[in-house]
PDB file of C-alpha atoms in Angstrom:
ATOM      1  CA  MET P   1     146.351  73.630  43.440  1.00 71.00           C
ATOM      2  CA  HIS P   2     149.728  72.112  44.267  1.00 85.00           C
ATOM      3  CA  ARG P   3     150.345  74.611  47.098  1.00 86.00           C
ATOM      4  CA  LEU P   4     146.891  73.902  48.527  1.00 92.00           C
ATOM      5  CA  VAL P   5     147.645  70.178  48.670  1.00 91.00           C
ATOM      6  CA  GLU P   6     151.013  70.903  50.341  1.00 91.00           C
ATOM      7  CA  ALA P   7     149.264  73.088  52.927  1.00 92.00           C
ATOM      8  CA  LEU P   8     146.723  70.338  53.584  1.00 94.00           C
ATOM      9  CA  TYR P   9     149.508  67.776  54.078  1.00 93.00           C
ATOM     10  CA  PHE P  10     151.297  70.163  56.446  1.00 94.00           C
ATOM     11  CA  ILE P  11     148.129  70.797  58.461  1.00 95.00           C
ATOM     12  CA  LEU P  12     147.240  67.110  58.727  1.00 95.00           C
ATOM     13  CA  ALA P  13     150.803  66.110  59.638  1.00 95.00           C
ATOM     14  CA  SER P  14     151.092  68.790  62.305  1.00 96.00           C
ATOM     15  CA  TRP P  15     147.672  67.930  63.734  1.00 96.00           C
ATOM     16  CA  GLY P  16     148.455  64.211  63.839  1.00 95.00           C
ATOM     17  CA  ILE P  17     151.819  64.699  65.517  1.00 96.00           C
ATOM     18  CA  THR P  18     150.298  67.148  68.000  1.00 96.00           C
ATOM     19  CA  GLN P  19     147.535  64.654  68.831  1.00 95.00           C
ATOM     20  CA  ILE P  20     150.106  61.946  69.478  1.00 95.00           C
ATOM     21  CA  LEU P  21     152.316  64.161  71.645  1.00 95.00           C
ATOM     22  CA  VAL P  22     149.502  65.716  73.700  1.00 94.00           C
ATOM     23  CA  TYR P  23     146.906  62.962  74.054  1.00 93.00           C
ATOM     24  CA  SER P  24     148.351  59.534  73.258  1.00 92.00           C
ATOM     25  CA  ARG P  25     148.980  56.881  75.851  1.00 93.00           C
ATOM     26  CA  LEU P  26     152.279  56.233  74.097  1.00 91.00           C
ATOM     27  CA  PHE P  27     153.825  59.311  75.743  1.00 90.00           C
ATOM     28  CA  GLU P  28     151.695  59.299  78.894  1.00 89.00           C
ATOM     29  CA  LYS P  29     154.464  58.104  81.225  1.00 89.00           C
ATOM     30  CA  ILE P  30     157.141  60.458  79.898  1.00 91.00           C
ATOM     31  CA  ARG P  31     154.950  63.538  79.219  1.00 91.00           C
ATOM     32  CA  PRO P  32     155.723  66.223  81.819  1.00 91.00           C
ATOM     33  CA  ALA P  33     152.774  67.464  83.884  1.00 89.00           C
ATOM     34  CA  ALA P  34     153.429  71.092  82.894  1.00 91.00           C
ATOM     35  CA  TYR P  35     150.572  72.880  81.121  1.00 90.00           C
ATOM     36  CA  PHE P  36     152.619  73.357  77.948  1.00 92.00           C
ATOM     37  CA  PHE P  37     152.782  69.630  77.233  1.00 93.00           C
ATOM     38  CA  ASN P  38     149.012  69.245  77.569  1.00 93.00           C
ATOM     39  CA  CYS P  39     148.160  72.207  75.331  1.00 94.00           C
ATOM     40  CA  PRO P  40     147.539  71.411  71.640  1.00 95.00           C
ATOM     41  CA  MET P  41     148.013  75.080  70.734  1.00 95.00           C
ATOM     42  CA  CYS P  42     151.431  75.290  72.442  1.00 95.00           C
ATOM     43  CA  VAL P  43     152.735  71.946  71.234  1.00 96.00           C
ATOM     44  CA  GLY P  44     151.194  72.556  67.795  1.00 97.00           C
ATOM     45  CA  PHE P  45     153.287  75.678  67.307  1.00 97.00           C
ATOM     46  CA  TRP P  46     156.545  73.863  67.967  1.00 97.00           C
ATOM     47  CA  VAL P  47     155.462  70.876  65.877  1.00 97.00           C
ATOM     48  CA  GLY P  48     154.931  73.308  62.982  1.00 96.00           C
ATOM     49  CA  VAL P  49     158.387  74.812  63.479  1.00 97.00           C
ATOM     50  CA  VAL P  50     160.027  71.367  63.598  1.00 96.00           C
ATOM     51  CA  LEU P  51     158.137  70.250  60.480  1.00 95.00           C
ATOM     52  CA  MET P  52     159.348  73.359  58.671  1.00 94.00           C
ATOM     53  CA  ILE P  53     162.944  72.535  59.690  1.00 94.00           C
ATOM     54  CA  LEU P  54     162.499  68.904  58.548  1.00 93.00           C
ATOM     55  CA  ASN P  55     160.889  70.055  55.317  1.00 89.00           C
ATOM     56  CA  PRO P  56     164.043  69.508  53.154  1.00 90.00           C
ATOM     57  CA  PHE P  57     163.881  65.795  54.048  1.00 92.00           C
ATOM     58  CA  THR P  58     160.343  65.201  52.755  1.00 88.00           C
ATOM     59  CA  GLU P  59     158.472  65.657  49.505  1.00 87.00           C
ATOM     60  CA  LEU P  60     155.085  66.194  51.148  1.00 86.00           C
ATOM     61  CA  PHE P  61     155.592  69.945  51.331  1.00 88.00           C
ATOM     62  CA  THR P  62     158.314  72.333  50.185  1.00 89.00           C
ATOM     63  CA  TYR P  63     158.651  75.537  52.145  1.00 91.00           C
ATOM     64  CA  ASP P  64     161.770  77.671  52.383  1.00 91.00           C
ATOM     65  CA  VAL P  65     163.502  77.330  55.731  1.00 92.00           C
ATOM     66  CA  SER P  66     163.478  80.823  57.264  1.00 94.00           C
ATOM     67  CA  VAL P  67     162.581  82.535  60.517  1.00 96.00           C
ATOM     68  CA  VAL P  68     159.494  84.119  58.957  1.00 96.00           C
ATOM     69  CA  ASN P  69     158.264  80.789  57.598  1.00 94.00           C
ATOM     70  CA  ALA P  70     158.954  79.166  60.961  1.00 95.00           C
ATOM     71  CA  PHE P  71     156.692  81.703  62.665  1.00 97.00           C
ATOM     72  CA  ILE P  72     153.958  81.513  60.007  1.00 96.00           C
ATOM     73  CA  LEU P  73     153.932  77.720  59.740  1.00 96.00           C
ATOM     74  CA  GLY P  74     154.185  77.353  63.517  1.00 97.00           C
ATOM     75  CA  SER P  75     151.171  79.634  63.869  1.00 97.00           C
ATOM     76  CA  LEU P  76     149.252  77.743  61.180  1.00 96.00           C
ATOM     77  CA  ALA P  77     150.009  74.429  62.880  1.00 97.00           C
ATOM     78  CA  SER P  78     149.060  75.852  66.280  1.00 97.00           C
ATOM     79  CA  ALA P  79     145.726  77.285  65.147  1.00 97.00           C
ATOM     80  CA  THR P  80     144.630  74.281  63.129  1.00 96.00           C
ATOM     81  CA  SER P  81     145.816  71.749  65.712  1.00 94.00           C
ATOM     82  CA  TYR P  82     143.879  73.577  68.414  1.00 94.00           C
ATOM     83  CA  ALA P  83     140.764  73.914  66.261  1.00 95.00           C
ATOM     84  CA  LEU P  84     140.796  70.266  65.181  1.00 93.00           C
ATOM     85  CA  CYS P  85     141.521  69.022  68.702  1.00 87.00           C
ATOM     86  CA  MET P  86     138.544  70.973  70.041  1.00 88.00           C
ATOM     87  CA  LEU P  87     136.103  69.298  67.617  1.00 86.00           C
TER      88      LEU P  87
END
């Protein structure tokens, strides 16, 4: 159960950060016009990787920092951010 709650926190955090970076007016003036910065799937992947790297500084989720986890968590963040943004 504990791992499920951690995964939910990770998914919600990555989705929220992706929403802010891709769609918010806060970053509208500094967001580059390139496709990457307007794509929740692309930005979501890198948000997931950054959250995994920042993971030792939070108690919301505890994943080992590794290349494999970076790819898996980046992919999880990408897929769920895209799916939730398309709702």
